[in-house]
Short mmCIF file of C-alpha atoms in Angstrom, two decimals:
data_model
loop_
_atom_site.label_atom_id
_atom_site.label_comp_id
_atom_site.label_asym_id
_atom_site.label_seq_id
_atom_site.Cartn_x
_atom_site.Cartn_y
_atom_site.Cartn_z
CA MET A 229 -19.97 14.97 7.99
CA PRO A 230 -21.45 13.41 4.87
CA GLU A 231 -20.62 10.13 3.68
CA PRO A 232 -17.31 10.27 1.26
CA THR A 233 -17.75 9.61 -2.15
CA PRO A 234 -15.21 8.74 -4.90
CA ASP A 235 -15.10 12.74 -5.36
CA THR A 236 -14.43 13.57 -1.77
CA GLU A 237 -11.05 15.33 -1.28
CA LEU A 238 -8.85 16.60 1.53
CA THR A 239 -6.25 19.47 1.04
CA LEU A 240 -3.10 19.41 3.38
CA THR A 241 -1.03 22.63 3.37
CA HIS A 242 2.54 23.28 5.02
CA GLY A 243 4.43 26.23 4.01
CA PRO A 244 4.62 26.37 0.21
CA TYR A 245 3.32 22.93 -0.14
CA ALA A 246 -0.50 21.79 -0.93
CA LEU A 247 -1.38 18.23 -1.51
CA THR A 248 -4.69 16.92 -2.47
CA VAL A 249 -5.68 13.38 -1.44
CA SER A 250 -8.90 11.40 -1.34
CA PRO A 251 -10.07 8.50 1.22
CA TYR A 252 -11.45 6.75 -2.10
CA GLY A 253 -8.49 4.48 -2.52
CA ALA A 254 -6.26 6.70 -0.56
CA SER A 255 -5.46 8.17 -3.65
CA LEU A 256 -2.77 10.86 -4.19
CA ARG A 257 -4.47 13.59 -6.21
CA GLY A 258 -1.88 16.27 -6.74
CA LEU A 259 1.20 18.07 -4.98
CA THR A 260 2.18 21.62 -5.60
CA HIS A 261 5.08 23.77 -4.38
CA ASP A 262 4.52 27.63 -4.46
CA THR A 263 1.50 26.76 -6.76
CA GLU A 264 3.42 24.74 -9.38
CA PRO A 265 2.88 21.00 -9.72
CA VAL A 266 5.31 18.44 -8.53
CA ILE A 267 2.98 15.51 -8.60
CA THR A 268 0.61 15.95 -11.47
CA GLY A 269 -3.14 16.29 -10.04
CA TYR A 270 -6.75 15.63 -10.97
CA HIS A 271 -10.20 16.37 -9.37
CA GLY A 272 -12.99 14.09 -8.90
CA GLU A 273 -12.54 10.21 -9.87
CA GLY A 274 -13.54 10.52 -13.37
CA GLY A 275 -10.39 12.85 -13.87
CA LYS A 276 -7.78 10.13 -13.31
CA VAL A 277 -5.85 8.96 -16.28
CA GLY A 278 -3.15 6.16 -16.15
CA GLY A 279 -3.42 5.25 -12.62
CA GLN A 280 -2.75 8.81 -11.38
CA GLY A 281 -1.79 8.68 -7.32
CA ASP A 282 -3.03 4.97 -6.85
CA VAL A 283 -1.98 2.93 -4.07
CA LEU A 284 -0.87 -0.49 -5.27
CA ILE A 285 -1.69 -3.07 -2.48
CA PRO A 286 -1.34 -6.13 -2.03
CA PHE A 287 0.74 -6.18 -5.18
CA PRO A 288 1.92 -3.45 -7.74
CA GLY A 289 1.92 -4.19 -11.45
CA ARG A 290 0.69 -7.40 -13.14
CA VAL A 291 -0.14 -10.85 -11.97
CA ALA A 292 0.41 -12.84 -14.96
CA ASN A 293 -3.02 -14.51 -15.96
CA GLY A 294 -4.17 -13.60 -12.50
CA ARG A 295 -2.86 -16.89 -11.28
CA TYR A 296 -0.21 -17.67 -8.71
CA THR A 297 0.92 -20.36 -6.14
CA PHE A 298 1.71 -19.32 -2.58
CA GLU A 299 2.48 -22.11 0.14
CA GLY A 300 1.67 -24.72 -2.30
CA GLN A 301 -1.77 -23.57 -3.15
CA THR A 302 -2.70 -22.01 -6.55
CA TYR A 303 -5.13 -19.32 -6.66
CA GLN A 304 -6.86 -17.53 -9.41
CA MET A 305 -7.75 -13.74 -9.35
CA PRO A 306 -9.95 -11.77 -11.71
CA LEU A 307 -8.39 -10.64 -14.88
CA ASN A 308 -9.06 -6.88 -14.58
CA ASP A 309 -6.31 -5.51 -16.71
CA LYS A 310 -7.55 -3.59 -19.62
CA GLU A 311 -4.38 -4.36 -21.71
CA SER A 312 -3.50 -7.77 -21.06
CA PRO A 313 -5.01 -11.22 -19.38
CA SER A 314 -3.49 -10.00 -16.28
CA ALA A 315 -4.58 -8.96 -12.43
CA ILE A 316 -3.12 -5.50 -11.91
CA HIS A 317 -2.51 -3.25 -9.08
CA GLY A 318 -4.17 -4.98 -6.37
CA PHE A 319 -7.51 -4.27 -4.75
CA LEU A 320 -7.54 -1.13 -2.87
CA ARG A 321 -7.71 1.66 -5.30
CA THR A 322 -11.41 1.49 -5.42
CA GLN A 323 -11.87 0.87 -1.83
CA MET A 324 -12.97 3.66 0.57
CA TRP A 325 -10.76 3.92 3.34
CA GLN A 326 -11.30 5.91 6.57
CA ALA A 327 -9.45 9.09 7.23
CA LYS A 328 -7.89 10.38 10.43
CA GLU A 329 -6.60 13.89 10.07
CA GLY A 330 -3.78 15.00 11.93
CA ALA A 331 -3.83 17.46 14.76
CA VAL A 332 -2.84 20.21 12.23
CA ASP A 333 -3.46 20.65 8.53
CA ASP A 334 -0.22 18.89 7.18
CA SER A 335 -1.10 15.29 7.54
CA VAL A 336 -3.49 12.51 7.28
CA ILE A 337 -3.71 8.90 7.86
CA PHE A 338 -6.05 6.62 5.78
CA HIS A 339 -6.83 2.99 6.96
CA THR A 340 -8.53 -0.01 5.57
CA GLU A 341 -8.85 -3.66 5.96
CA LEU A 342 -8.82 -6.58 3.41
CA VAL A 343 -10.89 -9.55 4.57
CA PRO A 344 -10.91 -13.01 3.55
CA ASP A 345 -12.91 -13.93 0.34
CA GLN A 346 -13.45 -10.24 -0.20
CA HIS A 347 -11.70 -10.52 -3.56
CA PRO A 348 -11.54 -13.98 -5.37
CA GLY A 349 -7.99 -15.40 -5.45
CA TYR A 350 -6.65 -13.31 -2.23
CA PRO A 351 -8.16 -15.25 0.81
CA PHE A 352 -5.88 -13.29 3.34
CA ALA A 353 -6.75 -10.55 5.93
CA LEU A 354 -4.73 -7.35 6.00
CA SER A 355 -4.70 -3.99 7.88
CA VAL A 356 -3.48 -1.29 5.89
CA ALA A 357 -2.54 2.29 6.92
CA VAL A 358 -1.06 4.89 4.65
CA THR A 359 0.20 8.27 5.86
CA TYR A 360 0.59 11.61 3.90
CA ALA A 361 2.73 14.13 5.58
CA LEU A 362 4.03 17.51 4.63
CA SER A 363 6.91 19.29 6.15
CA ASP A 364 9.35 21.86 5.32
CA ALA A 365 11.47 18.95 3.49
CA GLY A 366 8.32 18.16 1.32
CA LEU A 367 6.15 15.33 1.20
CA THR A 368 6.61 11.86 2.95
CA VAL A 369 4.40 8.65 2.38
CA SER A 370 4.52 5.99 4.75
CA PHE A 371 2.72 2.70 4.92
CA THR A 372 2.09 -0.12 7.36
CA ILE A 373 0.51 -3.62 6.11
CA GLU A 374 -0.20 -5.90 8.92
CA ASN A 375 -1.36 -9.59 8.69
CA ILE A 376 -4.40 -9.91 10.62
CA GLY A 377 -5.30 -13.46 9.77
CA ASP A 378 -4.47 -16.79 10.89
CA GLY A 379 -1.80 -17.85 8.46
CA PRO A 380 1.06 -16.32 6.09
CA ALA A 381 -0.10 -13.93 3.30
CA PRO A 382 1.74 -12.81 0.13
CA VAL A 383 2.13 -9.07 0.34
CA ALA A 384 3.90 -6.20 -1.39
CA ALA A 385 3.15 -2.47 -1.81
CA GLY A 386 3.49 0.19 -4.59
CA PHE A 387 2.57 3.95 -5.45
CA HIS A 388 1.69 5.47 -8.98
CA PRO A 389 2.69 9.08 -8.72
CA TYR A 390 3.52 11.25 -11.73
CA PHE A 391 6.16 13.73 -11.32
CA THR A 392 6.58 16.99 -13.27
CA ALA A 393 9.57 19.36 -13.08
CA GLY A 394 7.42 21.99 -14.91
CA SER A 395 8.14 21.53 -18.53
CA ASP A 396 5.47 20.65 -21.09
CA HIS A 397 7.06 17.42 -22.18
CA ILE A 398 9.46 15.29 -20.30
CA ASP A 399 11.71 14.75 -23.20
CA ALA A 400 14.22 17.84 -22.40
CA ASP A 401 14.26 16.82 -18.79
CA THR A 402 17.21 15.44 -17.17
CA LEU A 403 16.76 11.99 -15.28
CA HIS A 404 19.23 10.49 -12.60
CA LEU A 405 18.22 7.02 -12.03
CA PRO A 406 20.74 4.98 -10.01
CA PHE A 407 19.45 1.64 -10.56
CA ASP A 408 21.86 -0.88 -11.87
CA SER A 409 18.99 -3.46 -13.36
CA TYR A 410 15.99 -3.81 -15.07
CA LEU A 411 13.51 -6.70 -15.77
CA GLU A 412 13.13 -7.90 -19.21
CA TYR A 413 9.67 -7.69 -20.36
CA ASP A 414 7.62 -9.70 -23.31
CA GLY A 415 4.98 -7.26 -24.11
CA LEU A 416 3.65 -6.08 -20.63
CA LEU A 417 5.05 -8.90 -18.57
CA PRO A 418 8.62 -9.78 -17.48
CA THR A 419 10.21 -12.87 -18.85
CA GLY A 420 11.93 -13.83 -15.72
CA LYS A 421 15.29 -12.21 -16.66
CA VAL A 422 17.09 -9.54 -14.93
CA LEU A 423 19.31 -7.29 -17.18
CA SER A 424 22.09 -5.00 -16.53
CA VAL A 425 21.37 -1.38 -17.71
CA ASP A 426 24.87 -1.44 -19.08
CA GLY A 427 24.31 -0.38 -22.98
CA SER A 428 20.80 -0.38 -22.75
CA PRO A 429 18.60 2.64 -23.15
CA TYR A 430 17.58 2.46 -19.55
CA ASP A 431 21.07 3.57 -18.39
CA PHE A 432 20.71 6.82 -16.36
CA ARG A 433 23.10 6.17 -13.59
CA GLN A 434 24.61 9.68 -15.08
CA PRO A 435 22.17 12.04 -15.05
CA ARG A 436 21.13 12.90 -18.89
CA PRO A 437 18.19 13.99 -21.00
CA ILE A 438 15.34 11.71 -21.28
CA GLU A 439 14.89 12.55 -25.06
CA GLY A 440 12.78 9.92 -26.78
CA THR A 441 13.21 7.35 -24.23
CA ALA A 442 10.08 5.34 -23.71
CA PHE A 443 9.46 3.64 -20.27
CA ASN A 444 7.03 1.06 -19.00
CA THR A 445 10.02 -0.53 -17.14
CA CYS A 446 10.67 -2.12 -13.92
CA PHE A 447 14.02 -1.46 -12.30
CA ALA A 448 16.00 -3.29 -9.54
CA ALA A 449 19.53 -2.94 -7.73
CA PRO A 450 19.12 0.45 -6.33
CA ARG A 451 22.23 2.54 -5.45
CA ARG A 452 21.78 3.86 -2.07
CA ASP A 453 23.36 6.92 -0.46
CA VAL A 454 25.10 6.92 2.84
CA ASP A 455 21.82 7.39 4.67
CA GLY A 456 20.38 4.37 3.27
CA LEU A 457 17.88 6.20 0.94
CA CYS A 458 17.98 5.95 -2.92
CA ARG A 459 17.38 9.19 -4.87
CA ILE A 460 15.87 9.79 -8.31
CA ARG A 461 15.88 13.25 -9.74
CA LEU A 462 14.10 14.74 -12.15
CA ALA A 463 15.06 18.22 -13.54
CA ALA A 464 13.87 20.69 -15.90
CA PRO A 465 16.10 21.87 -18.75
CA GLY A 466 19.10 24.09 -17.08
CA ASP A 467 17.96 22.70 -13.46
CA ALA A 468 15.39 25.40 -13.14
CA ARG A 469 13.45 23.01 -11.10
CA THR A 470 14.38 19.50 -9.58
CA ARG A 471 12.13 16.94 -8.07
CA THR A 472 14.03 14.53 -5.80
CA VAL A 473 12.18 11.22 -5.07
CA TRP A 474 13.57 9.32 -2.33
CA LEU A 475 12.87 5.64 -1.43
CA ASP A 476 13.75 3.85 1.83
CA SER A 477 15.14 0.39 2.30
CA SER A 478 11.71 -1.41 1.93
CA LEU A 479 11.45 -0.07 -1.77
CA ASP A 480 14.07 -1.94 -3.86
CA TYR A 481 12.39 -1.49 -7.07
CA VAL A 482 10.87 1.30 -9.26
CA VAL A 483 8.81 1.44 -12.43
CA LEU A 484 9.06 4.34 -14.71
CA TYR A 485 6.14 5.02 -17.04
CA SER A 486 6.46 7.94 -19.56
CA GLY A 487 2.65 7.29 -20.63
CA ASP A 488 3.58 7.05 -24.29
CA PRO A 489 -0.06 5.26 -24.67
CA LEU A 490 -1.95 7.79 -23.00
CA PRO A 491 -4.07 10.50 -24.50
CA GLU A 492 -2.21 13.54 -26.03
CA SER A 493 -3.08 15.65 -23.06
CA HIS A 494 -1.18 13.46 -20.79
CA ARG A 495 1.27 11.41 -23.23
CA ARG A 496 4.87 12.33 -21.92
CA ARG A 497 3.77 15.43 -20.07
CA SER A 498 5.00 13.94 -16.85
CA LEU A 499 6.89 11.01 -15.40
CA ALA A 500 5.35 8.18 -13.35
CA ILE A 501 8.02 7.15 -10.70
CA GLU A 502 6.44 4.38 -8.75
CA PRO A 503 8.10 3.03 -5.71
CA MET A 504 7.74 -0.52 -5.16
CA THR A 505 8.54 -3.19 -2.67
CA CYS A 506 8.75 -5.69 -5.35
CA GLY A 507 9.22 -6.20 -8.97
CA SER A 508 6.26 -6.76 -11.40
CA ASP A 509 4.65 -10.17 -11.20
CA ALA A 510 6.31 -10.83 -7.98
CA PHE A 511 3.34 -13.32 -6.94
CA ASN A 512 4.96 -15.67 -9.66
CA HIS A 513 8.55 -14.40 -8.82
CA PRO A 514 8.77 -14.20 -5.21
CA GLU A 515 12.54 -13.85 -5.46
CA TRP A 516 11.80 -10.32 -6.72
CA GLY A 517 10.70 -8.92 -3.19
CA LEU A 518 7.48 -10.70 -2.40
CA VAL A 519 7.14 -10.84 1.50
CA ALA A 520 5.44 -14.00 3.04
CA LEU A 521 3.99 -11.85 5.79
CA ALA A 522 3.46 -14.00 9.25
CA PRO A 523 0.34 -13.59 11.39
CA ALA A 524 0.80 -10.39 13.29
CA GLN A 525 3.79 -9.18 11.45
CA ALA A 526 3.61 -5.96 9.42
CA LEU A 527 5.40 -4.58 6.23
CA THR A 528 6.47 -0.78 6.71
CA GLY A 529 8.26 1.54 4.63
CA SER A 530 8.19 5.13 3.13
CA TRP A 531 9.03 7.21 0.21
CA GLY A 532 8.91 11.05 -0.56
CA VAL A 533 9.69 13.87 -2.85
CA THR A 534 11.51 17.03 -2.02
CA THR A 535 11.93 20.06 -4.37
CA GLU A 536 14.90 22.24 -5.28
#
């Protein structure tokens, strides 16, 4: 088998579902149901727009000024965000992972490691696995992050899929977002305040059309069903197609991004629903879900999507 490249892709199938993933960044490059897109996709690394399908480890979102303090020591990471003086979305999006395909054609496990001093400002060692699995119920994405170092490590996880219910634009789609709070932002960074969605443009606790709502917003305080899952629903007009994104108990935050700054070909064409274990800039606000992972301990979780 030839060495994988950023353009290497694997296709998984199960019944009406087809999933495209890549060992480059363990990226999710598209999900269809009966050939209709559920998660908008791309082919080849050069086709990615707006972080589509990225795995965001060991932190999702931005770290203000790339600087944080952990266990009494201050660290400085490179400022790799194109839009602000920040570090953004972790280190694994451009790392080649190892793929272990399942015994059948509907699952794959990607694995990689972070070693100390591999990335300036993050001198911690992690073993990371992400599993993509298709079933009759849809797609399940699971992750395990193990601290393989000698001391505690700051750890979080997030994912960056864009969902579509088949509409040309999301404005007429109906959104049900059962979250009670959101982080106040000043530009692209949170101020430190957590606000109620009551009376705000972001209250979708009762399903309603998205219309012109612009999202680049981190939500907190999910309402969970009796089975412990939080379910976010995106439905086409008339409920012709519904995508239900579920989050397990490890994922208490979600970022919604409507892609308004993206090129016209992608602007408001789909909705990024980004499951996260922490809030944005949690390295500077550890109370928002940052995990201080002890040696030999692991952070695990899962999310997925079903179709109706």
